[in-house]
Coordinates of C-alpha atoms and ligand atoms in Angstrom, one line a residue:
X286 CA 70.7 108.5 127.6
X287 CA 67.5 107.0 126.0
X288 CA 69.5 104.6 123.9
X289 CA 70.7 102.6 127.0
X290 CA 69.1 99.6 128.5
X291 CA 72.2 98.0 129.7
X292 CA 72.7 98.6 133.6
X293 CA 76.5 98.1 133.9
X294 CA 76.8 100.5 131.2
X295 CA 74.7 103.5 132.6
X296 CA 76.2 103.1 136.2
X297 CA 79.7 103.3 134.3
X298 CA 78.8 106.3 132.3
X299 CA 77.4 108.0 134.8
X300 CA 80.4 107.3 137.3
X301 CA 82.3 109.0 134.8
X302 CA 80.4 111.9 134.4
X303 CA 80.4 112.5 138.2
X304 CA 84.3 112.8 137.8
X305 CA 84.5 114.7 134.4
X306 CA 81.1 117.0 134.7
X307 CA 80.6 117.2 131.2
X308 CA 78.0 119.9 130.3
X309 CA 76.3 117.5 127.8
X310 CA 76.3 113.7 127.7
X311 CA 75.7 112.1 124.3
X312 CA 75.4 108.3 123.5
X313 CA 76.2 108.2 120.1
X314 CA 73.7 105.7 117.8
X315 CA 75.8 106.0 114.5
X316 CA 73.3 108.0 112.4
X317 CA 74.2 109.6 109.2
X318 CA 72.2 112.8 111.2
X319 CA 74.4 112.3 114.4
X320 CA 77.7 112.7 111.9
X321 CA 75.8 115.6 110.0
X322 CA 75.7 117.3 113.3
X323 CA 79.3 116.6 114.8
X324 CA 80.7 117.7 111.2
X325 CA 78.9 121.0 111.1
X326 CA 79.9 122.1 114.9
X327 CA 83.3 121.0 113.9
X328 CA 83.5 123.2 110.9
X329 CA 81.9 126.3 112.7
X330 CA 84.9 126.0 115.1
X331 CA 87.6 125.3 113.1
X332 CA 88.5 121.4 114.2
X333 CA 87.7 120.5 110.4
X334 CA 88.1 122.0 107.2
X335 CA 86.1 121.1 104.2
X336 CA 88.0 119.8 101.1
X337 CA 87.1 120.8 97.6
X338 CA 83.7 118.9 97.1
X339 CA 84.0 117.9 93.5
X340 CA 87.5 116.1 94.1
X341 CA 87.3 115.2 97.7
X342 CA 83.4 114.9 98.4
X343 CA 82.5 114.6 101.7
X344 CA 86.6 114.9 102.8
X345 CA 88.0 117.2 105.5
X346 CA 91.2 118.4 107.0
X347 CA 92.0 118.3 110.7
X348 CA 95.1 120.1 112.1
X349 CA 96.6 118.5 115.4
X350 CA 98.2 120.9 117.9
X351 CA 101.9 120.8 116.9
X352 CA 102.9 119.0 120.2
X353 CA 100.5 116.2 119.5
X354 CA 101.0 114.6 116.0
X355 CA 102.3 111.0 116.9
X356 CA 101.8 108.0 119.3
X357 CA 103.9 108.9 122.5
X358 CA 105.0 105.3 123.7
X359 CA 107.0 107.1 126.6
X360 CA 103.6 108.1 128.1
X361 CA 102.0 104.9 127.4
X362 CA 101.9 102.7 130.5
X363 CA 100.6 99.2 131.1
X364 CA 98.9 99.3 134.5
X365 CA 98.9 95.6 135.5
X366 CA 99.1 94.4 139.3
X367 CA 102.5 93.3 139.0
X368 CA 105.6 94.8 137.2
X369 CA 106.4 91.3 135.8
X370 CA 103.4 91.2 134.2
X371 CA 104.2 94.0 132.0
X372 CA 107.7 92.8 131.5
X373 CA 110.9 94.5 130.2
X374 CA 109.6 96.3 127.4
X375 CA 106.6 98.2 128.6
X376 CA 106.6 101.0 130.8
X377 CA 104.6 100.2 133.9
X378 CA 102.5 101.9 136.3
X379 CA 101.0 100.3 139.4
X380 CA 97.1 100.6 139.4
X381 CA 97.3 102.5 142.6
X382 CA 99.7 104.8 141.2
X383 CA 97.8 105.5 138.2
X384 CA 94.6 106.1 140.7
X385 CA 96.8 108.9 142.4
X386 CA 98.5 110.1 139.7
X387 CA 96.7 109.8 136.5
X388 CA 93.0 110.0 137.8
X389 CA 93.0 113.2 139.7
X390 CA 93.7 114.6 135.6
X391 CA 90.1 113.7 134.6
X392 CA 88.7 115.6 137.5
X393 CA 86.5 118.4 135.9
X394 CA 88.3 117.5 132.6
X395 CA 85.2 117.7 130.6
X396 CA 83.5 121.0 132.0
X397 CA 82.0 123.0 129.5
X398 CA 82.5 120.1 127.0
X399 CA 80.3 117.4 125.5
X400 CA 81.0 114.1 126.7
X401 CA 80.5 111.6 123.8
X402 CA 80.0 107.7 124.6
X403 CA 80.8 105.5 121.8
X404 CA 80.0 101.9 121.6
X405 CA 82.0 100.0 119.2
X406 CA 82.4 96.4 117.9
X407 CA 85.8 95.4 116.8
X408 CA 85.5 92.8 114.0
X409 CA 82.7 91.6 111.6
X410 CA 79.4 92.3 113.7
X411 CA 78.0 88.8 113.4
X412 CA 81.2 87.0 114.2
X413 CA 81.4 85.3 117.4
X414 CA 85.3 86.5 117.9
X415 CA 84.1 90.2 117.8
X416 CA 84.3 92.5 120.8
X417 CA 82.5 95.5 121.9
X418 CA 84.4 98.2 123.7
X419 CA 82.7 101.8 124.7
X420 CA 84.9 104.9 124.2
X421 CA 84.0 107.9 126.4
X422 CA 85.5 111.0 124.9
X423 CA 85.2 114.9 124.9
X424 CA 86.6 115.0 121.0
X425 CA 84.0 114.9 118.2
X426 CA 87.1 114.6 116.0
X427 CA 87.8 111.0 117.7
X428 CA 83.8 110.2 117.2
X429 CA 84.1 110.9 113.7
X430 CA 87.3 108.9 113.2
X431 CA 85.8 106.0 115.3
X432 CA 82.7 106.1 113.0
X433 CA 84.8 105.2 110.2
X434 CA 87.6 102.9 112.0
X435 CA 84.8 100.8 114.0
X436 CA 81.5 99.3 113.3
X437 CA 79.8 102.1 116.1
X438 CA 76.5 103.1 117.5
X439 CA 73.4 101.3 118.1
X440 CA 74.7 98.3 116.5
X441 CA 77.6 97.7 118.9
X442 CA 74.5 98.5 121.9
X443 CA 72.6 95.7 120.2
X444 CA 75.6 93.4 120.2
X445 CA 76.3 94.2 123.9
X446 CA 72.6 93.6 125.0
X447 CA 72.9 93.4 128.7
X448 CA 75.9 92.2 129.3
X449 CA 78.9 94.1 131.0
X450 CA 81.4 92.6 129.0
X451 CA 83.2 95.4 127.2
X452 CA 86.2 97.3 127.2
X453 CA 85.9 100.4 128.8
X454 CA 87.9 103.4 127.3
X455 CA 88.0 106.9 128.8
X456 CA 89.6 109.9 126.8
X457 CA 89.8 113.4 127.1
X458 CA 92.2 116.1 125.4
X459 CA 92.6 117.2 128.8
X460 CA 94.8 120.5 128.2
X461 CA 96.6 118.7 125.3
X462 CA 99.8 119.2 127.4
X463 CA 102.6 116.5 126.7
X464 CA 103.5 117.0 130.6
X465 CA 99.9 115.7 131.4
X466 CA 99.7 113.2 128.8
X467 CA 99.3 109.5 130.1
X468 CA 98.0 106.5 128.5
X469 CA 97.4 103.8 130.9
X470 CA 95.8 100.4 130.2
X471 CA 94.6 98.1 132.9
X472 CA 94.7 94.5 131.5
X473 CA 92.8 93.2 134.8
X474 CA 90.1 95.4 134.5
X475 CA 89.8 96.0 130.5
X476 CA 90.0 99.3 130.8
X477 CA 92.2 102.2 129.2
X478 CA 92.5 105.7 130.3
X479 CA 93.9 108.4 128.2
X480 CA 94.4 112.0 128.6
X481 CA 96.1 115.1 127.0
X482 CA 96.2 113.8 123.7
X483 CA 93.9 113.7 120.7
X484 CA 95.9 112.0 118.4
X485 CA 95.5 108.7 116.3
X486 CA 97.0 105.6 118.5
X487 CA 96.8 107.8 121.7
X488 CA 93.0 108.7 121.4
X489 CA 91.2 106.6 119.2
X490 CA 91.2 103.9 122.1
X491 CA 89.5 101.0 119.9
X492 CA 92.8 100.5 118.0
X493 CA 96.1 100.0 119.8
X494 CA 94.7 100.2 123.0
X495 CA 91.6 98.0 122.6
X496 CA 92.6 95.8 119.7
X497 CA 96.0 95.1 120.7
X498 CA 97.2 96.3 124.0
X499 CA 94.0 94.7 126.1
X500 CA 93.2 92.1 122.9
X501 CA 96.6 90.6 123.4
X502 CA 96.1 90.0 127.2
X503 CA 92.4 88.6 126.6
X504 CA 94.0 86.4 123.9
X505 CA 96.7 85.0 125.8
X506 CA 94.1 84.3 128.3
X507 CA 91.7 83.0 126.0
X508 CA 93.9 81.0 123.8
X509 CA 94.2 83.1 120.7
X510 CA 96.5 85.8 119.0
X511 CA 96.0 89.7 118.6
X512 CA 98.9 90.8 116.5
X513 CA 99.7 93.8 114.5
X514 CA 99.5 92.5 111.2
X515 CA 97.9 93.1 108.1
X516 CA 95.8 90.1 106.6
X517 CA 96.0 89.8 102.3
X518 CA 94.5 87.1 100.2
X519 CA 96.3 86.3 96.7
X520 CA 94.7 84.4 94.2
X521 CA 97.7 83.0 91.8
X522 CA 97.3 82.3 87.9
X523 CA 95.9 78.6 89.0
X524 CA 93.1 80.1 90.8
X525 CA 94.4 79.1 94.4
X526 CA 93.7 81.9 96.9
X527 CA 96.3 81.6 99.7
X528 CA 96.1 84.4 103.0
X529 CA 98.9 85.9 104.5
X530 CA 99.2 87.8 107.8
X531 CA 101.9 90.2 107.7
X532 CA 103.5 91.8 110.8
X533 CA 105.6 95.1 110.0
X534 CA 106.5 97.8 112.7
X535 CA 104.4 101.1 112.1
X536 CA 105.5 103.1 108.9
X537 CA 107.4 100.1 107.2
X538 CA 104.4 99.4 104.7
X539 CA 101.9 97.2 105.9
X540 CA 99.1 99.2 104.2
X541 CA 100.9 99.1 100.7
X542 CA 101.8 95.1 101.0
X543 CA 97.6 94.9 102.1
X544 CA 96.5 96.5 98.8
X545 CA 99.4 95.5 96.7
X546 CA 98.8 96.0 92.9
X547 CA 100.9 92.9 91.5
X548 CA 103.2 93.8 88.9
X549 CA 102.9 90.0 87.5
X550 CA 100.2 88.9 85.1
X551 CA 97.2 86.5 86.6
X552 CA 97.3 87.6 90.1
X553 CA 94.3 89.1 92.2
X554 CA 94.7 90.6 95.5
X555 CA 92.4 90.9 98.2
X556 CA 92.7 93.3 100.9
X557 CA 91.4 91.9 104.6
X558 CA 93.0 94.1 106.9
X559 CA 95.7 96.9 107.1
X560 CA 96.7 96.8 110.5
X561 CA 95.6 94.5 113.1
X562 CA 94.8 90.8 112.9
X563 CA 92.9 88.5 115.5
X564 CA 93.8 84.9 114.8
X565 CA 92.3 81.8 116.4
X566 CA 92.9 78.1 115.9
X567 CA 90.0 76.6 113.4
X568 CA 88.2 73.1 114.2
X569 CA 90.5 72.4 110.7
X570 CA 93.5 72.9 112.6
X571 CA 94.3 76.1 110.8
X572 CA 94.7 79.7 112.0
X573 CA 91.8 81.7 110.8
X574 CA 92.0 85.5 111.1
X575 CA 89.4 88.5 111.4
X576 CA 90.0 92.3 111.0
X577 CA 88.8 93.9 113.9
X578 CA 89.0 97.2 112.5
X579 CA 86.5 98.6 109.3
X580 CA 88.6 101.7 108.6
X581 CA 92.4 102.5 107.8
X582 CA 94.6 105.2 109.4
X583 CA 97.1 105.5 106.8
X584 CA 100.2 107.4 106.7
X585 CA 99.7 109.7 103.8
X586 CA 103.2 110.9 103.0
X587 CA 104.6 108.4 100.1
X588 CA 101.2 107.5 99.1
X589 CA 100.7 108.0 95.4
X590 CA 99.0 106.2 92.2
X591 CA 102.1 104.0 91.7
X592 CA 102.9 102.8 95.4
X593 CA 99.5 102.3 96.2
X594 CA 96.3 103.5 93.8
X595 CA 93.7 101.8 96.2
X596 CA 94.5 103.8 99.0
X597 CA 94.5 106.8 96.9
X598 CA 91.0 105.7 95.6
X599 CA 89.8 105.2 99.2
X600 CA 90.7 108.5 100.3
X601 CA 89.2 110.2 97.6
X602 CA 85.5 110.6 99.5
X603 CA 84.5 110.3 103.1
X604 CA 88.1 110.7 104.5
X605 CA 89.5 112.7 107.1
X606 CA 92.8 114.0 106.7
X607 CA 95.2 115.0 109.8
X608 CA 98.3 117.1 109.1
X609 CA 98.6 117.1 105.3
X610 CA 99.4 120.2 103.7
X611 CA 96.5 122.1 101.8
X612 CA 96.7 123.6 98.3
X613 CA 95.0 126.8 97.2
X614 CA 91.9 124.8 95.6
X615 CA 91.7 122.7 98.6
X616 CA 92.9 119.5 98.1
X617 CA 95.1 117.7 100.1
X618 CA 98.9 117.5 99.4
X619 CA 101.7 115.6 101.0
X620 CA 105.5 114.5 100.0
X621 CA 105.4 112.1 97.7
X622 CA 102.0 112.3 96.1
X623 CA 103.4 112.3 93.0
X624 CA 103.2 115.7 91.6
X625 CA 104.6 119.2 92.6
X626 CA 102.3 121.5 95.2
X627 CA 100.8 124.5 94.0
X628 CA 101.8 127.9 94.6
X629 CA 100.4 129.0 97.9
X630 CA 100.3 125.5 99.5
X631 CA 100.1 125.7 103.4
X632 CA 101.7 123.4 105.6
X633 CA 100.1 120.8 107.7
X634 CA 100.4 124.0 110.6
X635 CA 98.5 126.3 108.3
X636 CA 101.2 128.3 107.7
X637 CA 102.3 129.4 104.1
X638 CA 105.4 128.1 103.1
X639 CA 108.5 130.0 102.1
X640 CA 110.0 129.4 99.0
X641 CA 113.4 128.0 99.9
X642 CA 111.8 126.0 102.6
X643 CA 113.6 122.7 103.7
X644 CA 111.1 121.1 106.0
X645 CA 108.3 118.9 104.4
X646 CA 104.9 120.7 104.4
X647 CA 102.7 117.7 105.4
X648 CA 104.0 116.1 108.7
X649 CA 105.7 113.0 108.5
X650 CA 103.2 111.4 110.3
X651 CA 100.2 113.0 108.3
X652 CA 97.4 110.4 107.9
X653 CA 94.1 109.7 106.6
X654 CA 91.1 107.9 108.0
X655 CA 89.2 106.0 105.5
X656 CA 86.8 103.2 105.2
X657 CA 87.9 100.1 104.2
X658 CA 84.8 99.8 102.1
X659 CA 86.1 102.4 99.6
X660 CA 89.1 100.3 99.3
X661 CA 89.1 99.0 95.6
X662 CA 90.7 95.7 96.6
X663 CA 88.7 94.8 99.5
X664 CA 87.5 91.2 99.9
X665 CA 84.5 89.7 101.1
X666 CA 86.2 88.3 103.4
X667 CA 86.3 91.6 105.8
X668 CA 83.0 90.8 106.6
X669 CA 83.4 87.0 107.1
X670 CA 82.4 86.0 110.7
X671 CA 84.8 83.3 110.5
X672 CA 87.5 85.0 109.1
X673 CA 90.0 83.5 106.1
X674 CA 92.6 81.0 106.6
X675 CA 95.9 81.8 106.8
X676 CA 98.6 79.8 105.1
X677 CA 101.6 82.1 105.6
X678 CA 102.7 84.5 108.3
X679 CA 105.1 87.1 107.2
X680 CA 107.6 89.4 109.6
X681 CA 109.1 92.0 108.0
X682 CA 111.6 94.9 109.5
X683 CA 113.4 98.1 107.7
X684 CA 117.1 96.9 107.4
X685 CA 119.5 98.6 105.5
X686 CA 122.0 95.9 106.0
X687 CA 121.9 92.0 106.9
X688 CA 118.6 90.8 106.1
X689 CA 118.3 89.2 102.6
X690 CA 114.8 90.0 100.4
X691 CA 113.2 86.9 101.7
X692 CA 113.9 83.8 103.9
X693 CA 111.6 80.9 105.0
X694 CA 111.9 79.7 108.6
X695 CA 112.8 76.0 109.2
X696 CA 109.9 75.2 111.5
X697 CA 107.1 77.3 113.2
X698 CA 109.5 77.4 116.5
X699 CA 112.0 79.2 114.2
X700 CA 109.5 81.4 112.8
X701 CA 108.7 82.3 116.4
X702 CA 112.2 82.7 117.4
X703 CA 112.6 85.1 113.9
X704 CA 109.4 87.3 115.2
X705 CA 111.0 87.3 118.8
X706 CA 114.4 88.8 117.2
X707 CA 112.8 91.2 114.8
X708 CA 114.8 94.6 114.5
X709 CA 113.7 97.4 112.4
X710 CA 114.9 101.3 111.9
X711 CA 112.2 103.4 113.7
X712 CA 109.8 105.9 111.6
X713 CA 107.8 109.0 112.3
X714 CA 104.7 106.9 113.5
X715 CA 106.1 107.2 116.9
X716 CA 107.6 110.2 118.7
X717 CA 111.5 109.9 118.6
X718 CA 114.5 109.7 116.6
X719 CA 113.7 108.1 113.1
X720 CA 116.0 105.7 111.3
X721 CA 117.4 104.0 114.5
X722 CA 117.5 100.3 114.7
X723 CA 115.5 98.7 117.5
X724 CA 114.0 95.3 118.5
X725 CA 110.5 95.2 117.9
X726 CA 109.5 91.6 118.1
X727 CA 106.5 90.6 116.0
X728 CA 106.2 94.5 115.6
X729 CA 104.4 94.4 118.8
X730 CA 106.8 96.5 120.9
X731 CA 104.7 99.2 121.3
X732 CA 101.8 97.2 121.6
X733 CA 102.0 93.9 123.5
X734 CA 100.2 94.4 126.8
X735 CA 101.9 91.6 128.9
X736 CA 105.6 90.4 129.4
X737 CA 106.7 89.6 126.0
X738 CA 108.5 86.2 127.3
X739 CA 105.2 84.7 127.8
X740 CA 103.8 86.4 124.6
X741 CA 106.5 84.2 123.0
X742 CA 105.4 81.3 124.9
X743 CA 101.7 81.9 123.9
X744 CA 102.7 81.8 120.4
X745 CA 104.5 78.3 121.0
X746 CA 101.6 77.0 122.8
X747 CA 99.3 78.0 119.8
X748 CA 101.3 76.0 117.4
X749 CA 100.9 73.1 119.3
X750 CA 97.1 73.1 118.7
X751 CA 97.7 73.7 114.8
X752 CA 97.7 70.6 113.1
X753 CA 98.2 72.9 109.8
X754 CA 100.6 75.7 110.8
X755 CA 101.1 78.5 108.5
X756 CA 104.7 78.9 107.1
X757 CA 106.5 81.4 108.6
X758 CA 109.0 84.0 106.4
X759 CA 111.1 87.1 107.0
X760 CA 111.4 90.0 104.7
X761 CA 113.1 93.0 104.3
X762 CA 112.2 95.3 101.1
X763 CA 114.6 98.0 102.7
X764 CA 118.1 96.3 101.8
X765 CA 120.4 98.9 100.3
X766 CA 123.5 98.8 98.2
X767 CA 126.9 100.3 98.9
X768 CA 125.8 103.7 97.7
X769 CA 122.6 103.6 100.0
X770 CA 120.1 103.0 97.1
X771 CA 117.4 100.2 97.6
X772 CA 118.0 96.8 95.8
X773 CA 114.6 96.0 95.6
X774 CA 112.0 98.0 93.8
X775 CA 109.3 97.1 96.3
X776 CA 105.7 98.0 96.0
X777 CA 103.9 95.8 93.1
X778 CA 107.1 94.0 92.7
X779 CA 106.6 92.5 96.1
X780 CA 104.4 90.1 94.2
X781 CA 107.7 88.2 92.9
X782 CA 108.8 87.4 96.9
X783 CA 105.0 86.3 97.4
X784 CA 104.8 84.2 94.5
X785 CA 107.8 82.5 95.8
X786 CA 106.2 82.0 99.2
X787 CA 102.9 80.7 97.6
X788 CA 105.1 78.2 95.7
X789 CA 106.7 77.3 99.2
X790 CA 103.3 76.6 100.9
X791 CA 102.0 74.5 98.0
X792 CA 105.0 72.6 97.6
X793 CA 105.9 74.1 94.0
X794 CA 109.0 76.2 94.5
X795 CA 112.5 75.5 95.6
X796 CA 114.8 76.8 98.4
X797 CA 118.1 76.9 99.2
X798 CA 119.5 76.8 102.9
X799 CA 121.3 79.3 104.8
X800 CA 122.3 80.0 108.4
X801 CA 119.1 82.1 108.5
X802 CA 116.8 79.7 106.8
X803 CA 115.8 79.0 103.5
X804 CA 116.2 81.5 100.4
X805 CA 114.9 81.0 96.9
X806 CA 117.0 78.8 95.2
X807 CA 118.1 81.1 92.1
X808 CA 115.5 79.8 89.4
X809 CA 112.6 80.0 91.9
X810 CA 112.0 83.8 91.9
X811 CA 111.4 85.9 89.1
X812 CA 113.7 88.6 89.0
X813 CA 113.2 89.0 85.2
X814 CA 112.2 92.8 83.6
X815 CA 113.6 94.5 86.6
X816 CA 116.5 95.6 85.2
X817 CA 118.3 94.6 88.5
X818 CA 122.0 93.2 87.0
X819 CA 123.9 90.4 87.1
X820 CA 124.6 90.3 90.4
X821 CA 121.2 91.0 92.0
X822 CA 120.3 87.8 93.2
X823 CA 123.8 87.4 95.0
X824 CA 123.3 91.1 96.3
X825 CA 119.6 90.1 97.6
X826 CA 120.4 86.9 99.1
X827 CA 123.6 87.6 100.4
X828 CA 123.9 86.1 104.2
X829 CA 127.2 87.7 105.7
X830 CA 127.9 85.2 108.5
X831 CA 130.1 87.2 110.2
X832 CA 127.4 90.4 110.7
X833 CA 124.8 87.9 111.6
X834 CA 127.1 86.2 114.4
X835 CA 127.2 89.8 115.8
X836 CA 123.5 89.9 115.4
X837 CA 123.0 86.8 116.9
X838 CA 125.1 88.1 120.0
X839 CA 122.7 91.0 120.3
X840 CA 119.7 88.7 119.9
X841 CA 121.2 86.9 123.2
X842 CA 121.5 90.2 125.2
X843 CA 117.9 91.3 124.0
X844 CA 116.4 87.7 124.8
X845 CA 118.2 87.5 128.0
X846 CA 116.0 91.0 129.1
X847 CA 113.3 88.2 129.7
X848 CA 115.4 86.0 132.2
X849 CA 113.0 83.1 133.5
X850 CA 110.0 84.2 131.4
X851 CA 111.9 83.2 127.8
X852 CA 110.9 79.8 126.8
X853 CA 113.6 77.2 126.6
X854 CA 112.3 76.8 122.5
X855 CA 113.5 80.3 122.2
X856 CA 117.0 79.7 123.4
X857 CA 116.9 76.5 121.8
X858 CA 116.7 78.3 118.3
X859 CA 119.3 80.9 119.4
X860 CA 121.9 77.6 120.0
X861 CA 120.8 76.4 117.0
X862 CA 121.3 79.8 115.0
X863 CA 124.9 79.9 116.3
X864 CA 125.7 76.5 115.8
X865 CA 124.9 77.0 112.2
X866 CA 126.8 80.0 111.6
X867 CA 129.7 78.2 113.6
X868 CA 129.2 75.5 111.0
X869 CA 129.1 77.8 107.9
X870 CA 132.3 80.2 109.0
X871 CA 134.5 77.0 109.2
X872 CA 134.1 76.7 105.3
X873 CA 133.4 80.4 104.2
X874 CA 134.9 84.0 103.5
X875 CA 134.1 87.1 105.4
X876 CA 132.4 90.1 103.4
X877 CA 132.9 93.7 103.6
X878 CA 129.7 95.3 105.7
X879 CA 127.7 97.6 103.9
X880 CA 127.3 101.4 104.4
X881 CA 123.9 102.4 106.2
X882 CA 122.0 104.6 104.4
X883 CA 119.5 107.3 105.3
X884 CA 116.3 106.7 102.8
X885 CA 112.8 106.3 104.1
X886 CA 110.0 104.9 102.1
X887 CA 107.4 102.3 102.6
X888 CA 107.3 99.7 100.1
Ligands
OXD1089 C1 99.4 102.6 113.4 C2 100.9 102.8 113.9 O1 99.0 104.1 113.3 O2 101.6 101.3 114.0 O3 99.0 101.8 112.9 O4 101.5 103.3 114.9
MN1090 MN1 99.9 100.0 113.0

């Protein structure tokens, strides 16, 4: 432990080692030698498989335990002192119960294993808004992932200095049994305990556990926002750069939008972040965002040269693939990669596939862990200590019906209402049924570390401090026609929607009022050359008032779960929506409901 001069850190490490009894303790310095050593051990014990060194230099495949393939929301707990502080959308466990039920699972859990201590920085190292965390883990795979996903090692210890202000994460694979799997967050103690899983958001504690669940509480206490949002900059043909932060539930295309390759000429895209944004009110009255992460833990399935060429390029070196299929030439393969797999390809479990196989070869939640530095569209702003100024916030869901392609909130408070009532169909990013519509406020349902009633209030409070608040929009790339086909091509064509938003932000695009908010006026969004047909505008922007009357009823039911914690301003927005629907109904006609489709992609 020669690296350690921080008293609080050494004492904490010792206290964890006393319980977990590892055979060895390694404090990670983040060096290339350390990584090479870890990799050779994992190659030797089969935790990693080296991929084709010519086509995928320094890339590896990892196969997780078949029962450990996604985040397990039902085993994720907020352990605040009071149940009300966790709120109705979180699983709650009292700290006392966690100590008696979960902590004993850590007893001797690292016996015979190495305990790695991984100090990391979330955010640009020089940023005053960055935070330090330390994850203790017995998984070398987790260490290798954290090295890509965060700025880790000595650099983090230097940033920490002798401060005791760091998030403490303890992770052990345990026996990988879902019966003894818990992911516990203690917001009052800035501590995380995770046991029984080696996968993604369950095990890379810097990501969902620290940068969202604990950071959201810290952000509430300190007056900033920690959000499940991508950050992207768009430079338009006039040379204006406009930054957006966009919240979409897991598996709904955040990474693709962050790395958009615009189909319209003259536009340039700068990727700042693909999953998490930490945002503060700047001295200029604008909202400023940093990406706390340094890498991407993206969903492989559906990624190809057409949907996301930047991601394809980013994953072509120094990448860890998890649960993808493997071709005989040792290259990775997944459904939607853009070409058929070679004969002899083995599935994510390592089994040779039968010719008449129906199930996918890659797991639907198969991932790549790749450095943001390798993404061709990455913007310099990712290292800017102050972050980038946000002019537009986008909330998006996966809705086969109901929600138009895009609409703009009528005010910031209305935008908060749109975020609070976001509904989306579930994906493979978490265990459970996919394709089920669920409320996912601001795409934070699985990630908000406190009562979401208080969270909505916090958003409204932030607005009061913004003299130049961003405009708020809602998008739905996933609306379908009567036959279940997507109405909108998505991907690079989403620039047409962003172009309209940029026009709205700078005051040079027209809008038409609907009961939901403002949609593009017919001539203000470029739908040309898409082969969409004459009725496309109407289909994309139709607002079915009767269907929205039922939806508004569902909003009311959902919001009532927050009881007295729900801010009045949200209730007022709900009442205003009802009033607009009522007024419009008296002058309107009823449309046939659409049929629900079963397509999944991530535009
Ligand atoms: C993710 C998720 O891994 O949202 O980013 O599940
Ligand atoms: Mn995410």
